[in-house]
Short mmCIF file of C-alpha atoms in Angstrom, two decimals:
data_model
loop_
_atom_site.label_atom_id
_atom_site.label_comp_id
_atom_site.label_asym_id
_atom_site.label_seq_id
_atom_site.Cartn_x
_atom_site.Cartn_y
_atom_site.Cartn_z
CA UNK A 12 73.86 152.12 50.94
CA UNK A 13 70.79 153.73 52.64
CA UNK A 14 71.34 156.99 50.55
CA UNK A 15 70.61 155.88 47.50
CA UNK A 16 71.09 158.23 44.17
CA UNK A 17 68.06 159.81 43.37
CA UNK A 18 67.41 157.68 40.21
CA UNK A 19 70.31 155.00 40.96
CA UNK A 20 70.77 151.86 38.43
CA UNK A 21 68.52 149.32 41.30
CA UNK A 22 65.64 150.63 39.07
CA UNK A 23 67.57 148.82 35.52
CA UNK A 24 68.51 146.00 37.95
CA UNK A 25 64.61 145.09 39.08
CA UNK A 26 64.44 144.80 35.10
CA UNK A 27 67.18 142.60 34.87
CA UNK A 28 67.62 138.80 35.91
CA UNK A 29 71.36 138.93 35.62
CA UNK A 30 71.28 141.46 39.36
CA UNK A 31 68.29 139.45 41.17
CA UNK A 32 71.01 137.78 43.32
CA UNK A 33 73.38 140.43 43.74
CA UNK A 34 71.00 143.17 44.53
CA UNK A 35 70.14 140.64 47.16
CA UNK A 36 73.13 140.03 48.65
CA UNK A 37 74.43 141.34 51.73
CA UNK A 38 76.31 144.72 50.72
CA UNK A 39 75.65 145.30 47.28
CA UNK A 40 75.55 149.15 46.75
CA UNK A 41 73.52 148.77 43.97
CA UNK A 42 71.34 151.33 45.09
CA UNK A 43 73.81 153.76 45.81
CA UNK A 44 75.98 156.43 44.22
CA UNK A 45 79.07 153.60 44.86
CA UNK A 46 77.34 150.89 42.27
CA UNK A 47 79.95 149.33 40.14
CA UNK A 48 82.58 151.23 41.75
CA UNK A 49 82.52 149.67 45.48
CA UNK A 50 85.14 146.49 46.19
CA UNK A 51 82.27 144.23 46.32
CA UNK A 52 81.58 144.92 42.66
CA UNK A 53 84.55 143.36 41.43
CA UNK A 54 83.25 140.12 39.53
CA UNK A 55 79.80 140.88 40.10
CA UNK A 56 78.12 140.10 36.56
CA UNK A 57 76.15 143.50 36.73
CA UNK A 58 78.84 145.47 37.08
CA UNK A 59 79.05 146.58 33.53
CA UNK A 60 75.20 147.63 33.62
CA UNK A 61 76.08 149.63 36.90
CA UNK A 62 78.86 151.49 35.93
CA UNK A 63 77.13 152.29 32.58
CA UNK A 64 74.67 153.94 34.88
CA UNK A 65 77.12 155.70 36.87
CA UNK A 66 79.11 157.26 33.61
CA UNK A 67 81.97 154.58 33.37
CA UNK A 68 82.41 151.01 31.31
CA UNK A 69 83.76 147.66 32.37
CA UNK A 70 86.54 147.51 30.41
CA UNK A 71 87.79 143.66 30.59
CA UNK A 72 84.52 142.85 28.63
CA UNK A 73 86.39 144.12 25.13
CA UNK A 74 89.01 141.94 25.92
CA UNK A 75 86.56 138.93 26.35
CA UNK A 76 84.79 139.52 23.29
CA UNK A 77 88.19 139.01 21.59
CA UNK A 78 88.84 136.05 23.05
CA UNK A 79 85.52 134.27 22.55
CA UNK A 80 84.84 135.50 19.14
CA UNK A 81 87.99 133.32 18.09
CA UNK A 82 85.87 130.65 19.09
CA UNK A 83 83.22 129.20 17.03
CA UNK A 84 81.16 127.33 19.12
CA UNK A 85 80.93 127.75 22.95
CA UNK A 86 78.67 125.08 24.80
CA UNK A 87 77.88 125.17 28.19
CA UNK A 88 77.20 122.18 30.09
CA UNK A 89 74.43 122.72 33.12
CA UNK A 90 72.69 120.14 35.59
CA UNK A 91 70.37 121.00 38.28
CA UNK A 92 71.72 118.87 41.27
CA UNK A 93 75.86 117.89 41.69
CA UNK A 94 75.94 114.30 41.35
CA UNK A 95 74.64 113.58 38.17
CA UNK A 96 77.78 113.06 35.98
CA UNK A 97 77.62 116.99 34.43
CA UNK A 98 81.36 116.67 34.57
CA UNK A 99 81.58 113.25 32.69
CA UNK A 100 79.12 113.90 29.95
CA UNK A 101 81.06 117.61 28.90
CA UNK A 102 84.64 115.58 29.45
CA UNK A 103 83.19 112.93 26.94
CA UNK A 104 81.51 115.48 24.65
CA UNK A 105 84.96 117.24 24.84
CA UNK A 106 86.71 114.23 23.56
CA UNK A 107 83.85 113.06 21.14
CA UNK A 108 84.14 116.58 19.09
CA UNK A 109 88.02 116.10 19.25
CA UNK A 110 87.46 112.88 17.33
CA UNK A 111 85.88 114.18 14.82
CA UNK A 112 89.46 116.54 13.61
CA UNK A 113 87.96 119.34 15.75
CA UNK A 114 90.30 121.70 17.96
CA UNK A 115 88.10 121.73 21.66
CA UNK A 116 88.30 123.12 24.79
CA UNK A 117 86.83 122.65 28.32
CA UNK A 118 87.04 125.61 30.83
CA UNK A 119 86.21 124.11 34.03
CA UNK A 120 83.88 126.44 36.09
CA UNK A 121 83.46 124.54 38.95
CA UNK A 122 85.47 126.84 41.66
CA UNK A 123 84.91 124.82 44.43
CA UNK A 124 84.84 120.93 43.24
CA UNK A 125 86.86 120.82 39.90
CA UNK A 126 86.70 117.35 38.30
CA UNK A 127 88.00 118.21 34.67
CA UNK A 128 92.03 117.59 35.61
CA UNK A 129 91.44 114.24 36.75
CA UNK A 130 89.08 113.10 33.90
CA UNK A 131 90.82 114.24 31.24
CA UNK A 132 94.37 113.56 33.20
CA UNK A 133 96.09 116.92 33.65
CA UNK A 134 96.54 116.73 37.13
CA UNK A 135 99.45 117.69 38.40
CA UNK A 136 100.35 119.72 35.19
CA UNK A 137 101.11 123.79 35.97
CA UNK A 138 99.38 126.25 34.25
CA UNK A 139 102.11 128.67 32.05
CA UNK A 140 101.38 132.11 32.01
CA UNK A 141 103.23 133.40 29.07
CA UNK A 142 103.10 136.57 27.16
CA UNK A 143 99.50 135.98 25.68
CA UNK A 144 98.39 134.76 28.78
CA UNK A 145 97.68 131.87 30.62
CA UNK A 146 98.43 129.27 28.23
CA UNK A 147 95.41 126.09 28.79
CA UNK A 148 96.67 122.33 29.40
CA UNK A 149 96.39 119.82 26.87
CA UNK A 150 94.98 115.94 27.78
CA UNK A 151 96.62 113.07 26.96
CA UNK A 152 92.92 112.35 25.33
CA UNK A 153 92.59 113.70 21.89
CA UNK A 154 94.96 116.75 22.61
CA UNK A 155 91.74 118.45 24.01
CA UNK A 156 93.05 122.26 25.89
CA UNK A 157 91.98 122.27 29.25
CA UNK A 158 91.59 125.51 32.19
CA UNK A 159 90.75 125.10 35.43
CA UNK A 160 91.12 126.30 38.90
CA UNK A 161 92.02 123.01 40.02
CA UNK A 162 95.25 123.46 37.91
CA UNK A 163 96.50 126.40 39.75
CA UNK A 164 96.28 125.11 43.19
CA UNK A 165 99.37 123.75 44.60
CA UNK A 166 97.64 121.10 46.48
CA UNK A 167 94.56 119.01 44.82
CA UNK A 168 93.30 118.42 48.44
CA UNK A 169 93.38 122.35 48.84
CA UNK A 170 89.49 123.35 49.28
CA UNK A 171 88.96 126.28 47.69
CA UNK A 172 86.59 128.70 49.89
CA UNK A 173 85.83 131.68 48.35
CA UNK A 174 82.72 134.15 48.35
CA UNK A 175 80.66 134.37 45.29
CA UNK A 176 82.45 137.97 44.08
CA UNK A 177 85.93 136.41 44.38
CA UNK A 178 85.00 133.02 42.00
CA UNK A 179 82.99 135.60 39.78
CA UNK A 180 86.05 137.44 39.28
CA UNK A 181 87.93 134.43 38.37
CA UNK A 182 86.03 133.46 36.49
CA UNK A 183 85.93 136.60 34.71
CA UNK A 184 89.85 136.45 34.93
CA UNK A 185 89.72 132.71 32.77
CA UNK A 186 87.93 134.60 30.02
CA UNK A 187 89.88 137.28 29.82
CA UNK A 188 93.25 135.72 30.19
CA UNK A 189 92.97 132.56 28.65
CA UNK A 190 95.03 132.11 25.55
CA UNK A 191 92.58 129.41 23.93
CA UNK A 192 93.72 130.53 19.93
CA UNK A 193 91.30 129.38 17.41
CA UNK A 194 88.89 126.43 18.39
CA UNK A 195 86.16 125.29 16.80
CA UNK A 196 84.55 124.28 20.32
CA UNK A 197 84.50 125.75 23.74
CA UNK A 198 82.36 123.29 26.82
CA UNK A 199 82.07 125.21 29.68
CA UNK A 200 81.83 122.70 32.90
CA UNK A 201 79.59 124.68 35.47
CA UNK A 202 78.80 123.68 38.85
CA UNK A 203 75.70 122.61 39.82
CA UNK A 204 72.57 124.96 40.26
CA UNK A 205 72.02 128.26 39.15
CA UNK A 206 73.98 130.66 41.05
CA UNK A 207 76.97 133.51 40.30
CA UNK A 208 78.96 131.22 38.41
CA UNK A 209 76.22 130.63 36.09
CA UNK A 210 74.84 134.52 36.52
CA UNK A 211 78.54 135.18 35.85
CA UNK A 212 79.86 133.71 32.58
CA UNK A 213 75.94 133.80 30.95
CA UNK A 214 76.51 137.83 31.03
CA UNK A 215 80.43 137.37 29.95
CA UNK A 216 79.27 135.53 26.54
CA UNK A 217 76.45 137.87 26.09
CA UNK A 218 77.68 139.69 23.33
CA UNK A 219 79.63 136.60 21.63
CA UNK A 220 76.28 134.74 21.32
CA UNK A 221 77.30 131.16 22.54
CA UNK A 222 75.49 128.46 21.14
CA UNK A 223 73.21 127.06 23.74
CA UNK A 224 73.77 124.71 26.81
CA UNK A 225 73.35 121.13 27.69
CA UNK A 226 71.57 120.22 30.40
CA UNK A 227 72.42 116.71 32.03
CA UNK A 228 70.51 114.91 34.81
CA UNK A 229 69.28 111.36 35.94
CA UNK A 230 66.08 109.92 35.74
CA UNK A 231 64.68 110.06 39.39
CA UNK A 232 62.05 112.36 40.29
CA UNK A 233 64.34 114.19 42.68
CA UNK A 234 66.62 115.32 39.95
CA UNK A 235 64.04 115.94 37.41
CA UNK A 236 62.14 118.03 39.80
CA UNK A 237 66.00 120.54 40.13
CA UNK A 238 66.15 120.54 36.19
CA UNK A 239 63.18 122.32 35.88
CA UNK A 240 64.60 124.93 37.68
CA UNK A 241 67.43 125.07 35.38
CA UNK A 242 65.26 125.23 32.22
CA UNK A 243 63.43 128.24 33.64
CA UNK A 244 67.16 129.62 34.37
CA UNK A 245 67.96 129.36 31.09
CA UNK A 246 64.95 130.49 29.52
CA UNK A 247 65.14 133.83 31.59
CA UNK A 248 68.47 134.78 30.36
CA UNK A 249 67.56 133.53 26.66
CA UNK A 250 69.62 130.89 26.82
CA UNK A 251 69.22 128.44 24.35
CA UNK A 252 68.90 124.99 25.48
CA UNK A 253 70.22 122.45 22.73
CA UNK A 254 68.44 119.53 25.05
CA UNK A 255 68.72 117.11 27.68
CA UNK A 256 70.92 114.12 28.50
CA UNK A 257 69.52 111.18 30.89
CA UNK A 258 72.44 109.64 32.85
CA UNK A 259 73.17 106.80 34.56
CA UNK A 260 70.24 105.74 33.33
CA UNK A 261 70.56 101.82 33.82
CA UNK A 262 73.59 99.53 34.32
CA UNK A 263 75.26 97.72 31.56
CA UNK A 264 76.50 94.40 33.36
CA UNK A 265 79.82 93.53 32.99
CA UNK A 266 79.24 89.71 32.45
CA UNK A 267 76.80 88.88 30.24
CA UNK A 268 76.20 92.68 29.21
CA UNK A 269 72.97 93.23 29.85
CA UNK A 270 71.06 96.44 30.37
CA UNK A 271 68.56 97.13 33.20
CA UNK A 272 67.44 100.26 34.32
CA UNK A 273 68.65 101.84 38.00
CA UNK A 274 65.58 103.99 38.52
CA UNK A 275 61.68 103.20 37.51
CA UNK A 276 61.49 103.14 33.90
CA UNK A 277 59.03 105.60 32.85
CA UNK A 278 60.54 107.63 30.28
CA UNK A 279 60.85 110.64 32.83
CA UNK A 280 63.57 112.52 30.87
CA UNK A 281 62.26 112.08 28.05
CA UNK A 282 58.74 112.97 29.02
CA UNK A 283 59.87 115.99 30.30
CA UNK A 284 61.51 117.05 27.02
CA UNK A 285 58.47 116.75 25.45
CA UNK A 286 56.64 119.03 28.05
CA UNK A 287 59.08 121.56 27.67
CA UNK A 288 59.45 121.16 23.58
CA UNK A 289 63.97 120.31 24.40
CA UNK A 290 65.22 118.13 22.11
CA UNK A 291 66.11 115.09 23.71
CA UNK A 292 69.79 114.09 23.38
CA UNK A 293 69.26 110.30 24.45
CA UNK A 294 70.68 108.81 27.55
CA UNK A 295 74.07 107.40 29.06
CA UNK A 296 74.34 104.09 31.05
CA UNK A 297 76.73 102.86 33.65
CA UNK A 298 79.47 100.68 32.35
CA UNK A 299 82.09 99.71 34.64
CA UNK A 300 84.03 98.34 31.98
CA UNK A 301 84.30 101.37 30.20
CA UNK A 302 85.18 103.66 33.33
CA UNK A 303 87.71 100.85 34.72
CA UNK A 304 89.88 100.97 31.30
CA UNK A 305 89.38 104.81 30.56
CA UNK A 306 90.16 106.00 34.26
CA UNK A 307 92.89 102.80 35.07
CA UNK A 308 94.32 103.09 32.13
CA UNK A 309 94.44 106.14 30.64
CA UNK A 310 92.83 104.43 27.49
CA UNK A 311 90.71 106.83 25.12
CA UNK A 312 88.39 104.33 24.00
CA UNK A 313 86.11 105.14 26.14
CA UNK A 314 83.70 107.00 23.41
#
């Protein structure tokens, strides 16, 4: 790594802000004659742009295009801080498009704290891995297909602790293997923040163009302070944002119904759309009604 190739692919990388993290990682031969080649390179995002460099061409990326591009709409679902109901709001959007006579999907990218099985009730359900490939679950709510890492793990109280390469190359691997068929919709569930999942399946979708992301947070300063960093994420890989969802923005009693707001009402979220010129999507409350029959239950009425 300390004999670098006279005019090695770390001078593309400084240009790009797919590699800032993984030319800054511990190991990463990007400035070496061994970039995109070395182990550590499997499932790095920048591979492609590396080996490129170096003569050669990732090949799995033809076989995502494929995939994707029998997709019409791929969504990805983004939040700032974990906490904030990200997982909820792209389960519910899931099952809102399926409602209207539309064929959806959710790819759960959330390696290390998958929620998807258990809100749209596949738990417990094994993945098939037939001769197109690894053929997705479908939820008891609104037949919506569902992939995620916390359907191949034999235990659901496994933890799942992997470095960032080894969930970027799964990630990679649900892209590339996942027999989705046609759908009209794809949500992708990330995890919270802006790391090599994101890095990862931003660069995947490059070339199939997906149609923006969805960014969900809640109304307290905290949060809305983390969402800006999330804007600027997606703004720096030209990621359009199709806007902002306030959650758990007040509490809908379950007596008398009434609304009242959990944090200070001063239109934070919605102020902060206007700074940034995001639409503003409108907010979700807290109804324990709701949850109790749609998670108790099984009910689909939750929308």
């Amino acid at each position: 790594m300390r004999h670098a190739c006279a005019r090695g692919p770390m001078e593309i990388a400084k240009k790009s802000d797919v590699l800032i993290g993984y030319a800054a990682a511990v190991g990463c031969p990007a400035e070496s004659c061994e970039a995109g080649k070395a182990g550590v390179c499997q499932g790095c995002p920048g591979r492609e742009l590396c080996l490129q460099q170096q003569g050669g061409v990732d090949e799995d990326q033809k076989y995502i295009n494929v995939r994707m591009k029998a997709i019409k709409k791929k969504i990805l679902v983004l939040s700032g801080k974990g906490g904030v109901g990200k997982s909820t709001v792209a389960a519910c959007l899931g099952m809102a498009l399926a409602k209207l006579n539309t064929k959806v999907g959710i790819l759960d990218l959330d390696i290390c704290g998958p929620s998807i099985p258990k809100l749209l009730a596949v738990e417990g359900q094994a993945v098939v891995n037939s001769q197109y490939g690894w053929t997705p679950l479908r939820s008891p709510h609104s037949e919506v297909k569902v992939m995620s890492v916390g359907c191949l793990l034999g235990e659901s109280d496994s933890p799942v602790v992997w470095r960032g390469p080894r969930k970027s190359s799964l990630i990679k691997q649900f892209l590339k293997d996942t027999f989705w068929g046609r759908l009209d919709y794809l949500i992708f569930d990330t995890p919270p923040g802006t790391s090599d999942e994101h890095l990862t399946v931003v660069k995947m979708l490059l070339n199939v163009k997906p149609e923006g992301a969805i960014l969900v947070t809640t109304p307290q300063d905290v949060a809305l302070a983390t969402i800006r960093k999330e804007i600027s994420f997606c703004r720096k890989m030209s990621l359009n944002i199709i806007g902002i969802v306030g959650n758990m923005a007040s509490y809908v009693c379950p007596c008398c119904k009434e609304e009242s707001p959990i944090f200070t009402d001063d239109g934070g979220v919605q102020s902060l759309c206007n700074e940034y010129s995001i639409p503003f999507l409108g907010t979700v409350p807290l109804d324990p009604v709701t949850s109790i029959k749609h998670f108790l239950t099984g009910s689909g009425d939750v929308l």
